[in-house]
mmCIF file with all atom_site columns, C-alpha atoms in Angstrom:
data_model
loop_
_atom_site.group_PDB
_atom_site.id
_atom_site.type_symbol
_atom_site.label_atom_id
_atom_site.label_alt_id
_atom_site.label_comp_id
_atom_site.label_asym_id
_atom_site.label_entity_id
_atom_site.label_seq_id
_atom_site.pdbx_PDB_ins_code
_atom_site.Cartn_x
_atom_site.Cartn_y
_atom_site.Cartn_z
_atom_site.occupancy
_atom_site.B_iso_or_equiv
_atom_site.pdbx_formal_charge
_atom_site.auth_seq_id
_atom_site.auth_comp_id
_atom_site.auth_asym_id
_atom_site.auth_atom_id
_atom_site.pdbx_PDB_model_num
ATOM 1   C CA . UNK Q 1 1   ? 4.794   -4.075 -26.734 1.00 0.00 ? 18  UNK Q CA 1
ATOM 2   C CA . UNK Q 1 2   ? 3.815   -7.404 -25.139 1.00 0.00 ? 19  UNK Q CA 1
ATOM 3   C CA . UNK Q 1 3   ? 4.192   -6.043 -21.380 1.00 0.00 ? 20  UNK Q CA 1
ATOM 4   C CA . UNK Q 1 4   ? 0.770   -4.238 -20.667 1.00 0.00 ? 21  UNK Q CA 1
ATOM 5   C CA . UNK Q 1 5   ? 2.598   -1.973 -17.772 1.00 0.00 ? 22  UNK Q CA 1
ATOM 6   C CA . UNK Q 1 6   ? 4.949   -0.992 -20.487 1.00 0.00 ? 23  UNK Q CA 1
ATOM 7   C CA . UNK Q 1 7   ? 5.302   2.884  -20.607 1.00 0.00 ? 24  UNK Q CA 1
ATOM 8   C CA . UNK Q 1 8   ? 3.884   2.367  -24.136 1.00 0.00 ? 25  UNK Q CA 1
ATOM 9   C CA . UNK Q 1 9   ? 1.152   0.964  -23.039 1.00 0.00 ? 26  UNK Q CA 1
ATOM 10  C CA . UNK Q 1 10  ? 0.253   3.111  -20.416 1.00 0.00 ? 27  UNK Q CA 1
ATOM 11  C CA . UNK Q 1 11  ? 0.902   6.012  -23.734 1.00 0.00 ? 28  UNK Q CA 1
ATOM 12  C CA . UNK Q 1 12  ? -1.349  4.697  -25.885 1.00 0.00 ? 29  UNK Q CA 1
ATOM 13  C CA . UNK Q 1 13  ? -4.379  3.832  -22.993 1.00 0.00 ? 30  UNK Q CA 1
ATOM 14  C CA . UNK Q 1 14  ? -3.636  8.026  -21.909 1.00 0.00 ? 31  UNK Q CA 1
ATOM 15  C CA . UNK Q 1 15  ? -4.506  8.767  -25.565 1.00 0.00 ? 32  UNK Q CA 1
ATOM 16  C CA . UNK Q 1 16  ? -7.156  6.524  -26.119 1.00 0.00 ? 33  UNK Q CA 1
ATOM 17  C CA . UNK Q 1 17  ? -9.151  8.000  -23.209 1.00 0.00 ? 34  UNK Q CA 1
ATOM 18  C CA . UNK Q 1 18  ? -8.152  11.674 -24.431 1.00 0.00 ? 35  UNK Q CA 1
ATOM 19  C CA . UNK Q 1 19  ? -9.547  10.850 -28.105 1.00 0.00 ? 36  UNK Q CA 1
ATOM 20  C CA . UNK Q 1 20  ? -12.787 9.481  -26.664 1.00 0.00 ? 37  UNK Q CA 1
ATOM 21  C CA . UNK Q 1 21  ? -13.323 12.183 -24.321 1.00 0.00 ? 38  UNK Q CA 1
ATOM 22  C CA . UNK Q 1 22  ? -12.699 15.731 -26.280 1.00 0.00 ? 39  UNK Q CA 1
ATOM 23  C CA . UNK Q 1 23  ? -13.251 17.584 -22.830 1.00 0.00 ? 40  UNK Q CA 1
ATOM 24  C CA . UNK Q 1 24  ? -9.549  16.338 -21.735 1.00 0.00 ? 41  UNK Q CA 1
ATOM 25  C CA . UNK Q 1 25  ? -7.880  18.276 -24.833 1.00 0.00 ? 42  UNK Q CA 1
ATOM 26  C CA . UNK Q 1 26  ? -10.025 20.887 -25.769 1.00 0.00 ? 43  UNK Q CA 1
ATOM 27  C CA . UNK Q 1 27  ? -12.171 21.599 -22.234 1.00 0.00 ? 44  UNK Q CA 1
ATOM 28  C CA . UNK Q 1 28  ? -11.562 24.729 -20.119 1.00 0.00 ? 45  UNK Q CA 1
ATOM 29  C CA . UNK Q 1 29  ? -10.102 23.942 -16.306 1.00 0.00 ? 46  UNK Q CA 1
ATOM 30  C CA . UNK Q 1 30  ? -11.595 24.497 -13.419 1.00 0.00 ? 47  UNK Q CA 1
ATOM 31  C CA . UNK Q 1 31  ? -9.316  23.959 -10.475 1.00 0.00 ? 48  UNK Q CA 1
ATOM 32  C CA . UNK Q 1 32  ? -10.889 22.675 -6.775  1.00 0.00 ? 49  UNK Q CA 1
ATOM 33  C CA . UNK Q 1 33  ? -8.664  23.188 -4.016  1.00 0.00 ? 50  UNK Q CA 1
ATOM 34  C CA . UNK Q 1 34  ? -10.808 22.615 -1.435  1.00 0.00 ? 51  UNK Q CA 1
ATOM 35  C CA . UNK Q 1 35  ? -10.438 18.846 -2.643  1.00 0.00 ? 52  UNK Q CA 1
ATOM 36  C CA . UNK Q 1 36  ? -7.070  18.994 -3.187  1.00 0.00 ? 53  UNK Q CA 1
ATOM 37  C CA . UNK Q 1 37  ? -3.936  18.379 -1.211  1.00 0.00 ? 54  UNK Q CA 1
ATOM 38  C CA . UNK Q 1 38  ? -0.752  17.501 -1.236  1.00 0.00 ? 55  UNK Q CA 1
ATOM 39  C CA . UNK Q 1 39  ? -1.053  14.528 -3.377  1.00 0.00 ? 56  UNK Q CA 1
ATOM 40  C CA . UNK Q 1 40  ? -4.460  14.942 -4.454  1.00 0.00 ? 57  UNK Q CA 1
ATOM 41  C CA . UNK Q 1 41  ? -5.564  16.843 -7.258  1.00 0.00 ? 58  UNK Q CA 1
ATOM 42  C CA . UNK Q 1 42  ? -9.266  17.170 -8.094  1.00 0.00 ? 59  UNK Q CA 1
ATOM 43  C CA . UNK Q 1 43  ? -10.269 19.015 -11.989 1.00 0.00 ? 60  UNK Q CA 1
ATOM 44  C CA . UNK Q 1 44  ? -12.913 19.640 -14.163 1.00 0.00 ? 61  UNK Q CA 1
ATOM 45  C CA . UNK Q 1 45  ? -13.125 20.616 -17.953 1.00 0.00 ? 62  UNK Q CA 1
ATOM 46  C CA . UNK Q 1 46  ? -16.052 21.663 -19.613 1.00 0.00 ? 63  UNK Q CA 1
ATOM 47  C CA . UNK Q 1 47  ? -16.259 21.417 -23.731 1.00 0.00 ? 64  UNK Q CA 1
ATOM 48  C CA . UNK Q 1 48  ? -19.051 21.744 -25.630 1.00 0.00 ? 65  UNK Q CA 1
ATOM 49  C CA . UNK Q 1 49  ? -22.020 21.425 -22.878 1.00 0.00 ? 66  UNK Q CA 1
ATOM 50  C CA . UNK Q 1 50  ? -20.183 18.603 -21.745 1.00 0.00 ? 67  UNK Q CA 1
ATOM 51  C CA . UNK Q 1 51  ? -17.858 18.301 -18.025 1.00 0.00 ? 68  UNK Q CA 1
ATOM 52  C CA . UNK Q 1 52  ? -15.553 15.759 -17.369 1.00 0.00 ? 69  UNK Q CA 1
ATOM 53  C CA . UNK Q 1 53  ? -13.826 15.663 -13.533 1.00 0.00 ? 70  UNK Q CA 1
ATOM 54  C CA . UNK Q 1 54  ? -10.124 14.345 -13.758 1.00 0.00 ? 71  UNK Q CA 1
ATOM 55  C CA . UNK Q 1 55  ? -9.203  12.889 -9.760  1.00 0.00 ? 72  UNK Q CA 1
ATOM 56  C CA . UNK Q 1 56  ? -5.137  12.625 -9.566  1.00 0.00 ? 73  UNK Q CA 1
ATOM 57  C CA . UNK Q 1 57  ? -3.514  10.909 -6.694  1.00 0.00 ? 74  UNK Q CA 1
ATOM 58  C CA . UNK Q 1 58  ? 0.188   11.692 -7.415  1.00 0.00 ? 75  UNK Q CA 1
ATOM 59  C CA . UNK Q 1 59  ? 0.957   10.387 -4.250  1.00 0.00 ? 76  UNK Q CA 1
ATOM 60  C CA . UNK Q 1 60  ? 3.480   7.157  -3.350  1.00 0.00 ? 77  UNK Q CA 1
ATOM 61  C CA . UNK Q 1 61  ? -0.010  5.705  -1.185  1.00 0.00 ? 78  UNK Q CA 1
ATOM 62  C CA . UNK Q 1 62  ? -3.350  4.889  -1.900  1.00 0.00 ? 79  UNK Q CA 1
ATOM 63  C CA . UNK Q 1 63  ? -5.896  7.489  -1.035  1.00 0.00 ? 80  UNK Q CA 1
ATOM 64  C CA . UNK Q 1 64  ? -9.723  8.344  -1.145  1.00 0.00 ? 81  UNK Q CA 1
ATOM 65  C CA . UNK Q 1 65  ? -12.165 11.176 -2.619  1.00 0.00 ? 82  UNK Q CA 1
ATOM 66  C CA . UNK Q 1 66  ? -15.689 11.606 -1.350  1.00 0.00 ? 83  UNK Q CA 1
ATOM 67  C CA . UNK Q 1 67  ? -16.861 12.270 -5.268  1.00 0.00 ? 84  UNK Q CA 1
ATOM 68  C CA . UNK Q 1 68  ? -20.698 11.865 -3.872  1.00 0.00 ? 85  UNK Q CA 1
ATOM 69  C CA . UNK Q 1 69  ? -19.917 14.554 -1.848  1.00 0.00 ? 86  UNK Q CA 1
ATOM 70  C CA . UNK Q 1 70  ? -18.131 17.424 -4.158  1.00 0.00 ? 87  UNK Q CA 1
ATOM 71  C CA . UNK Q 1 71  ? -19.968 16.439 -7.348  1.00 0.00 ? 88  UNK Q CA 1
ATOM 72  C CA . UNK Q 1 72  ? -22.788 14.643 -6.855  1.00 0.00 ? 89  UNK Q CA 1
ATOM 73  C CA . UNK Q 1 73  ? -23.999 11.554 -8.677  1.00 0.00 ? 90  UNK Q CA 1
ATOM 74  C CA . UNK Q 1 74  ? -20.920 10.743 -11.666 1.00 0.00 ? 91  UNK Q CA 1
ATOM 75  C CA . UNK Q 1 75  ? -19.358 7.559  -12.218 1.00 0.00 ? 92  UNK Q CA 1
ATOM 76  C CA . UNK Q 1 76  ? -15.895 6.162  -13.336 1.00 0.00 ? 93  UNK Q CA 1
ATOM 77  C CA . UNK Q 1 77  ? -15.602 6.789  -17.192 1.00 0.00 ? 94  UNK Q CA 1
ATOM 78  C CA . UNK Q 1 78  ? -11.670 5.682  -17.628 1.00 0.00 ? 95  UNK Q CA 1
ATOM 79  C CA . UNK Q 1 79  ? -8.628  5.604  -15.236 1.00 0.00 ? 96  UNK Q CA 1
ATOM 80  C CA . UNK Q 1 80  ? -4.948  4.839  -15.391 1.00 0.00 ? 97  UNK Q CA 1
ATOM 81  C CA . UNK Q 1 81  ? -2.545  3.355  -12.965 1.00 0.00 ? 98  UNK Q CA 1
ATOM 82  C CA . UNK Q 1 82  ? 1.042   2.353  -13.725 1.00 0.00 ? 99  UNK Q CA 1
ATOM 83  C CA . UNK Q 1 83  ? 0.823   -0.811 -12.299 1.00 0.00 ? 100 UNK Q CA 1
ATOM 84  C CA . UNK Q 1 84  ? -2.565  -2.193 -13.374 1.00 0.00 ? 101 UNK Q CA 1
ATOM 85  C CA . UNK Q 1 85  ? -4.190  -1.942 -9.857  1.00 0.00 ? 102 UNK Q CA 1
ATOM 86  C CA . UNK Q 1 86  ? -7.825  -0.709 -9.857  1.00 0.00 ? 103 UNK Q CA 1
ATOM 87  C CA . UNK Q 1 87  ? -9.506  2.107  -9.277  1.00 0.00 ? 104 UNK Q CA 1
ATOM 88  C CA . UNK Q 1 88  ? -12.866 1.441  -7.491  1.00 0.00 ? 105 UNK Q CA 1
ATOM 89  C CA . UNK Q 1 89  ? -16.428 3.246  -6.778  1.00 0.00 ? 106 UNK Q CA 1
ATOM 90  C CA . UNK Q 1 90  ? -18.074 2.231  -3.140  1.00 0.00 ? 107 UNK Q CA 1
ATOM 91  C CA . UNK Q 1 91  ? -21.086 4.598  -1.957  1.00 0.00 ? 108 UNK Q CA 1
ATOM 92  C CA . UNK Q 1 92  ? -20.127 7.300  -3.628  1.00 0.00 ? 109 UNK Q CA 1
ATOM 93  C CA . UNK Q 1 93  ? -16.412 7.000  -2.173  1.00 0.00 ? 110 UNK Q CA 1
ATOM 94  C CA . UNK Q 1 94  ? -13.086 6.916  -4.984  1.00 0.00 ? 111 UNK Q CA 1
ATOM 95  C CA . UNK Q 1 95  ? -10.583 4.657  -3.869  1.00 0.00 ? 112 UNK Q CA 1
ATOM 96  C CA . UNK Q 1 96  ? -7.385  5.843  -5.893  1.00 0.00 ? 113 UNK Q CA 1
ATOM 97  C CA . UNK Q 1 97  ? -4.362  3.427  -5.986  1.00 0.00 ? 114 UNK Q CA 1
ATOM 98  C CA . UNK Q 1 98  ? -1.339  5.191  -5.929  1.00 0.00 ? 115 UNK Q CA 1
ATOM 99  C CA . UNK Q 1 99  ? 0.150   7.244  -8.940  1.00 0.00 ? 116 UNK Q CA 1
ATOM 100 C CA . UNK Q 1 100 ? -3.479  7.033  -10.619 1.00 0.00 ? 117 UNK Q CA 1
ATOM 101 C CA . UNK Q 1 101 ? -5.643  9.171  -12.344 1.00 0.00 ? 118 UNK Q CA 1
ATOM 102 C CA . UNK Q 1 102 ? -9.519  8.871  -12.689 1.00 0.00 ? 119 UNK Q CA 1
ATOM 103 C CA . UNK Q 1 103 ? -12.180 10.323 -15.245 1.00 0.00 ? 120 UNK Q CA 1
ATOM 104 C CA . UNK Q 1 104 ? -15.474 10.829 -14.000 1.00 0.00 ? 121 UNK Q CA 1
ATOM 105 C CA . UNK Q 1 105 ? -18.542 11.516 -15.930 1.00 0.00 ? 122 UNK Q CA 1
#
């Protein structure tokens, strides 16, 4: 409980972001290929008026989506790594640690 990469930890910051954004549960998907890869995978779910784009880089490296670029002006609403690194936002640029996941709004 004390270790912040714990497994439960990483659990109960996953649910969090799902309670705060109803799109994750409830949303429909919409899958984009053409920014996807091997180890990237790029999402969107829609609830309720509302979209929410989910960036996965299920990859063992670090790796980069041009967000600008495929959606336009969003920004970083959550993310989740399993070892605490950070997710950043440059010019429009994602910079995805490995193993991550990032919400955009």
């Amino acid at each position: 409980m004390e270790d912040e990469l714990s497994i439960l930890n990483y659990y109960k910051r996953a649910v969090r972001i799902r309670n705060e954004n109803p799109e994750i549960a409830r949303g429909i998907v919409s899958s984009y290929p053409e920014y996807s890869g091997a180890t990237l995978c790029v999402i969107s779910k829609e609830y309720d008026g509302n979209v929410i784009y989910v960036v996965y880089n299920m990859g063992e490296e670090a790796d980069t989506f041009d967000v600008k670029a495929a959606f336009g002006d969003v920004a970083i609403c959550d993310y989740l790594t399993v070892d605490g690194s950070e997710v950043t936002f440059t010019d429009g640029v994602l910079s995805l640690p490995k193993y991550s996941i990032c919400y955009l709004k």
